[in-house]
Coordinates of C-alpha atoms in Angstrom, one line a residue:
Chain A
X1 CA -35.1 36.5 7.6
X2 CA -34.9 33.1 6.0
X3 CA -31.9 31.9 3.9
X4 CA -34.2 31.6 0.9
X5 CA -35.1 35.4 1.1
X6 CA -31.4 36.3 1.3
X7 CA -30.6 34.2 -1.8
X8 CA -33.3 36.1 -3.7
X9 CA -32.2 39.5 -2.4
X10 CA -28.5 39.0 -3.0
X11 CA -28.9 36.9 -6.1
X12 CA -26.8 34.0 -4.7
X13 CA -26.4 30.6 -6.3
X14 CA -27.2 27.5 -4.3
X15 CA -24.7 24.6 -4.5
X16 CA -26.2 22.3 -1.9
X17 CA -27.7 21.8 1.5
X18 CA -31.2 22.6 0.1
X19 CA -32.9 21.2 3.2
X20 CA -31.8 24.2 5.1
X21 CA -33.2 26.9 2.9
X22 CA -35.8 27.8 5.5
X23 CA -33.2 28.3 8.2
X24 CA -33.6 31.6 10.0
X25 CA -30.7 34.1 9.7
X26 CA -30.1 36.8 12.3
X27 CA -26.6 38.0 11.5
X28 CA -23.4 37.2 9.7
X29 CA -19.8 36.3 10.4
X30 CA -16.9 36.9 8.1
X31 CA -13.7 34.9 8.5
X32 CA -11.4 32.5 6.7
X33 CA -9.8 31.1 9.9
X34 CA -11.8 28.0 11.0
X35 CA -10.5 28.3 14.6
X36 CA -11.8 31.9 14.7
X37 CA -15.3 30.8 13.5
X38 CA -15.2 28.0 16.0
X39 CA -14.5 30.5 18.8
X40 CA -16.6 33.5 17.8
X41 CA -19.4 32.8 15.4
X42 CA -22.9 32.5 16.8
X43 CA -25.9 30.4 16.1
X44 CA -28.1 31.3 13.1
X45 CA -25.4 33.5 11.5
X46 CA -24.4 33.2 7.8
X47 CA -20.7 32.6 7.4
X48 CA -19.0 34.4 4.5
X49 CA -15.7 32.7 3.5
X50 CA -13.3 31.6 0.8
X51 CA -12.6 28.2 2.3
X52 CA -14.1 25.4 0.3
X53 CA -13.3 22.2 2.1
X54 CA -15.2 19.7 4.2
X55 CA -14.3 21.0 7.6
X56 CA -16.1 24.2 6.9
X57 CA -19.4 22.3 7.1
X58 CA -18.3 20.4 10.2
X59 CA -17.8 23.7 11.9
X60 CA -20.9 25.3 10.5
X61 CA -22.8 22.3 11.9
X62 CA -21.1 22.5 15.3
X63 CA -21.9 26.2 15.6
X64 CA -25.5 25.8 14.2
X65 CA -24.9 28.4 11.5
X66 CA -27.7 29.1 9.1
X67 CA -25.7 28.9 5.8
X68 CA -22.3 29.4 4.2
X69 CA -21.6 31.9 1.4
X70 CA -18.5 31.3 -0.8
X71 CA -17.2 34.5 -2.4
X72 CA -15.2 35.3 -5.6
X73 CA -17.0 32.6 -7.6
X74 CA -15.4 29.8 -5.6
X75 CA -17.0 26.4 -5.8
X76 CA -17.3 23.9 -2.9
X77 CA -15.1 20.8 -2.9
X78 CA -17.1 17.6 -3.5
X79 CA -16.8 16.5 0.1
X80 CA -17.9 19.9 1.4
X81 CA -21.0 19.6 -0.7
X82 CA -21.7 16.0 0.5
X83 CA -21.5 17.2 4.1
X84 CA -23.7 20.2 3.4
X85 CA -26.4 18.0 2.1
X86 CA -26.0 15.6 5.0
X87 CA -26.2 18.5 7.5
X88 CA -28.9 20.5 5.7
X89 CA -26.8 23.6 5.8
X90 CA -27.0 25.5 2.5
X91 CA -23.8 26.3 0.6
X92 CA -24.3 29.5 -1.4
X93 CA -22.1 31.3 -3.9
X94 CA -21.5 34.7 -5.4
X95 CA -19.1 36.5 -7.7
X96 CA -18.9 39.3 -5.2
X97 CA -16.0 39.9 -3.0
X98 CA -16.2 39.4 0.8
X99 CA -16.4 43.2 1.3
X100 CA -19.3 43.6 -1.2
X101 CA -21.4 40.7 -0.1
X102 CA -20.8 41.4 3.5
X103 CA -21.9 45.0 3.1
X104 CA -25.1 44.0 1.3
X105 CA -25.9 41.3 3.8
X106 CA -25.4 43.9 6.6
X107 CA -27.8 46.3 5.0
X108 CA -30.3 43.6 4.5
X109 CA -30.2 42.4 8.1
X110 CA -29.3 45.4 10.1
X111 CA -29.6 48.4 7.8
Chain B
X1 CA 27.1 5.3 6.6
X2 CA 24.0 3.6 5.4
X3 CA 20.8 4.4 3.6
X4 CA 17.6 4.4 5.7
X5 CA 14.0 4.8 4.6
X6 CA 11.9 7.4 6.6
X7 CA 8.2 8.3 6.4
X8 CA 7.9 11.2 8.9
X9 CA 4.2 12.0 8.7
X10 CA 1.9 9.3 9.9
X11 CA -1.4 9.8 11.8
X12 CA -3.0 7.3 14.2
X13 CA -6.4 6.5 15.6
X14 CA -5.9 9.6 17.9
X15 CA -6.3 12.0 15.0
X16 CA -10.0 12.6 14.3
X17 CA -9.4 12.1 10.6
X18 CA -7.2 9.0 11.3
X19 CA -8.8 5.7 10.4
X20 CA -9.6 3.4 13.4
X21 CA -7.4 0.9 11.7
X22 CA -4.4 3.1 12.4
X23 CA -3.5 1.3 15.6
X24 CA 0.1 0.8 16.9
X25 CA 0.2 -2.8 15.7
X26 CA -1.1 -2.0 12.3
X27 CA 1.2 0.9 11.8
X28 CA 4.3 -1.0 12.8
X29 CA 3.2 -4.0 10.7
X30 CA 2.7 -1.8 7.6
X31 CA 5.9 0.0 8.2
X32 CA 7.8 -3.3 8.2
X33 CA 6.0 -4.4 5.1
X34 CA 7.1 -1.2 3.3
X35 CA 10.7 -1.7 4.6
X36 CA 10.7 1.6 6.4
X37 CA 13.4 2.0 9.0
X38 CA 12.1 5.2 10.6
X39 CA 8.6 6.6 11.0
X40 CA 7.4 9.9 12.5
X41 CA 4.1 9.8 14.4
X42 CA 2.3 13.1 13.8
X43 CA -1.2 13.3 15.2
X44 CA -2.9 16.7 15.2
X45 CA -1.9 18.7 18.3
X46 CA -1.1 15.6 20.5
X47 CA 1.8 13.4 21.2
X48 CA -0.2 11.0 23.3
X49 CA -0.1 8.0 21.0
X50 CA 3.7 8.1 20.4
X51 CA 5.0 6.1 23.4
X52 CA 3.1 2.9 22.7
X53 CA 4.2 2.9 19.0
X54 CA 7.8 3.8 20.0
X55 CA 8.0 0.8 22.3
X56 CA 6.4 -1.5 19.7
X57 CA 8.7 -0.2 17.0
X58 CA 11.7 -0.9 19.2
X59 CA 10.7 -4.6 19.4
X60 CA 10.5 -4.7 15.6
X61 CA 13.6 -2.8 14.7
X62 CA 11.8 0.4 13.6
X63 CA 12.8 3.8 14.9
X64 CA 9.7 5.8 15.9
X65 CA 10.0 9.5 16.4
X66 CA 7.9 11.2 19.1
X67 CA 6.0 13.9 17.3
X68 CA 2.9 15.9 16.5
X69 CA 1.4 17.9 13.6
X70 CA 0.8 21.2 15.2
X71 CA -1.8 23.7 14.0
X72 CA -0.5 27.2 14.5
X73 CA -2.6 30.3 15.2
X74 CA -2.4 31.1 11.5
X75 CA -3.7 27.5 10.8
X76 CA -0.5 26.4 9.3
X77 CA 0.3 22.7 9.9
X78 CA 3.9 22.0 11.2
X79 CA 5.6 18.7 12.0
X80 CA 7.4 18.6 15.3
X81 CA 9.7 15.8 16.6
X82 CA 11.4 15.2 19.8
X83 CA 14.3 13.0 21.0
X84 CA 12.6 11.1 23.8
X85 CA 9.5 10.8 25.9
X86 CA 10.7 13.4 28.4
X87 CA 10.9 16.1 25.7
X88 CA 7.7 14.9 24.1
X89 CA 5.9 15.2 27.5
X90 CA 7.2 18.7 28.0
X91 CA 5.8 19.6 24.6
X92 CA 2.5 17.9 25.4
X93 CA 2.3 20.2 28.4
X94 CA 2.8 23.2 26.0
X95 CA 0.0 21.8 23.7
X96 CA -2.3 21.3 26.7
X97 CA -1.7 24.9 27.8
X98 CA -2.4 26.4 24.4
X99 CA -5.1 24.3 22.8
X100 CA -8.4 26.2 23.2
X101 CA -11.1 23.9 24.6
X102 CA -13.6 23.0 22.0
X103 CA -15.4 19.7 22.7
X104 CA -15.0 17.2 19.9
X105 CA -18.2 15.9 18.3
X106 CA -17.0 12.5 16.9
X107 CA -20.0 12.3 14.5
X108 CA -18.8 15.4 12.8
X109 CA -15.0 15.1 13.1
X110 CA -14.2 11.5 13.9
X111 CA -13.2 9.6 17.1
X112 CA -10.0 10.6 19.0
X113 CA -8.8 7.7 21.0
X114 CA -5.5 6.6 22.6
X115 CA -5.1 2.9 22.5
X116 CA -2.6 0.4 24.0
X117 CA -0.5 -2.2 22.2
X118 CA -3.5 -4.6 22.3
X119 CA -5.7 -2.0 20.6
X120 CA -7.7 -1.4 23.8
X121 CA -8.9 2.2 24.3
X122 CA -7.1 3.8 27.2
X123 CA -8.3 7.3 26.8
X124 CA -10.8 9.3 24.7
X125 CA -9.6 12.8 24.0
X126 CA -12.4 15.2 24.7
X127 CA -10.9 18.3 23.2
X128 CA -11.2 18.7 19.4
X129 CA -7.6 18.2 18.2
X130 CA -7.9 19.9 14.8
X131 CA -8.5 23.3 16.1
X132 CA -5.6 25.8 16.2
X133 CA -3.3 26.6 19.1
X134 CA -3.4 30.2 20.2
X135 CA 0.3 30.5 19.5
X136 CA 2.0 31.9 16.4
X137 CA 4.2 29.8 14.0
X138 CA 7.3 31.6 15.2
X139 CA 6.6 31.0 18.9
X140 CA 5.9 27.4 18.2
X141 CA 9.1 27.0 16.3
X142 CA 11.0 28.6 19.2
X143 CA 9.4 26.3 21.7
X144 CA 10.3 23.2 19.6
X145 CA 13.9 24.3 19.3
X146 CA 14.1 25.1 23.0
X147 CA 13.2 21.5 23.6
X148 CA 15.9 20.4 21.1
X149 CA 13.3 19.3 18.6
X150 CA 12.9 19.3 14.9
X151 CA 10.5 21.7 13.2
X152 CA 9.2 21.1 9.7
X153 CA 6.3 23.1 8.2
X154 CA 4.0 20.4 6.7
X155 CA 2.9 20.1 3.0
X156 CA 3.8 23.8 2.4
X157 CA 2.4 23.8 -1.1
X158 CA -1.0 22.6 0.0
X159 CA -3.7 25.3 -0.3
X160 CA -5.4 24.5 3.0
X161 CA -3.2 24.5 6.1
X162 CA 0.1 24.6 4.1
X163 CA 2.5 27.4 5.0
X164 CA 2.4 29.0 1.5
X165 CA -1.3 28.5 1.1
X166 CA -2.1 30.2 4.4
X167 CA 0.6 32.9 4.5
X168 CA 1.8 33.2 0.9
X169 CA 5.4 33.7 2.0
X170 CA 8.0 32.1 4.2
X171 CA 8.1 34.3 7.3
X172 CA 11.4 36.0 7.8
X173 CA 13.4 34.6 10.7
X174 CA 11.5 31.3 10.8
X175 CA 14.1 28.6 11.5
X176 CA 12.7 25.5 9.9
X177 CA 14.9 22.4 9.9
X178 CA 13.3 21.3 6.6
X179 CA 10.1 21.8 4.6
X180 CA 7.6 19.1 3.7
X181 CA 6.2 19.3 0.2
X182 CA 3.4 17.3 -1.4
X183 CA 5.2 16.3 -4.5
X184 CA 2.6 18.0 -6.7
X185 CA 4.7 21.1 -7.1
X186 CA 8.0 21.4 -8.9
X187 CA 10.7 22.0 -6.2
X188 CA 12.6 24.3 -8.5
X189 CA 9.6 26.6 -8.9
X190 CA 9.2 26.7 -5.1
X191 CA 12.9 27.6 -4.6
X192 CA 12.6 30.4 -7.2
X193 CA 9.3 31.8 -6.1
X194 CA 9.5 31.6 -2.3
X195 CA 13.1 31.0 -1.2
X196 CA 15.0 33.5 -3.2
X197 CA 17.1 30.7 -4.8
X198 CA 18.1 29.3 -1.4
X199 CA 17.8 25.6 -1.4
X200 CA 16.4 24.4 1.9
X201 CA 15.9 20.7 2.4
X202 CA 12.6 19.4 1.1
X203 CA 11.2 16.1 2.3
X204 CA 8.1 14.1 1.2
X205 CA 6.0 11.9 3.4
X206 CA 2.8 9.9 3.1
X207 CA 0.6 11.9 5.5
X208 CA -1.1 8.5 5.9
X209 CA -4.5 8.4 7.6
X210 CA -5.1 4.8 6.5
X211 CA -2.6 1.9 6.8
X212 CA -2.4 1.2 3.1
X213 CA -0.8 4.7 2.5
X214 CA 2.0 4.3 5.0
X215 CA 5.3 4.4 3.1
X216 CA 3.6 5.6 -0.1
X217 CA 6.1 8.4 0.1
X218 CA 9.3 8.4 2.0
X219 CA 12.8 9.9 2.2
X220 CA 16.1 8.1 1.8
X221 CA 18.5 9.3 4.6
X222 CA 22.2 8.7 4.7
X223 CA 23.0 8.1 8.4
X224 CA 25.3 6.2 10.7
X225 CA 22.3 4.7 12.5
X226 CA 18.6 5.4 12.5
X227 CA 18.4 7.8 15.5
X228 CA 16.9 11.2 16.2
X229 CA 20.4 12.8 16.5
X230 CA 21.5 11.4 13.2
X231 CA 18.3 12.5 11.5
X232 CA 18.9 16.0 12.8
X233 CA 22.3 16.0 11.3
X234 CA 21.0 14.8 7.9
X235 CA 18.4 17.6 7.9
X236 CA 21.3 20.0 8.6
X237 CA 23.4 18.3 5.9
X238 CA 26.2 17.9 8.4
X239 CA 29.1 15.5 9.0
X240 CA 28.3 13.5 5.8
X241 CA 24.7 12.8 6.9
X242 CA 22.3 13.6 4.1
X243 CA 18.8 13.6 2.8
X244 CA 19.3 11.7 -0.5
X245 CA 15.8 12.4 -1.8

């Protein structure tokens, strides 16, 4: 499934990284510890987190993640957005909690 | 006793986020310009740039502490300082043993180089230094104290990588020698909310990644001489040595 389909299905906002809206997604990873994502996330996953700083995008890029979803209505820092646009990795947002958006994403991809 | 000016949180070219201008020469020059007597070198998870700066500092009358800004398993940043190169090397061994291997991509994170006094690159660090050690904050504190070092959780009131931002509380039993604060939060509020009205020593440093910021914050220490042992006494508020603010 493409990032753009997931945005539609889960009603997510798009903050930046629009170049990557066609990225293919085949799973998700939920974590707020960057070192954990660095060690355990896999290519083409969507990363659900509450971290909003620039290093999130550096790690998303290093791991070839498909997109990042910020929960609880959190907004990306300016430098996070800059890097998202540079890397072409969408930064998405939702008012849902991690639990809710993670559950919905799971149903969508693996349900 | 005399008053000395100390900025204990300075990054160098070795930190991926450290400006390439943060060479030993530039750091010492800027420290002199700001009339600092003591500086602490604190690169992310590495002590490898300390020795050159220490030697250079000696020639210019500046005390340079061997240190590192360690990232704990909980992703809390902590300043660590050691009395001499021998202890720093033992701690480097600990860092090498516990830093997971993730290859740095300089385009994404920045270059990580060790340079000599003439700014020639002597080593490029391959491992990404801003990842977390696989060791808890308590274990790291214990290791630092085993090596007779100083342990100071960094910018505790910062949301990302600060002790309070990451953990929300001061872990019981953690033996910090002091706490670094950003200056953006009222110390009284911190005492009340997190320290149960205890008043630990708070210090403020520049956390400089570019030369111009060195000395933009510093601490005034009352010491007999600008040495590691005297600084330790001041942090413990012992024998008339003090952190004046």
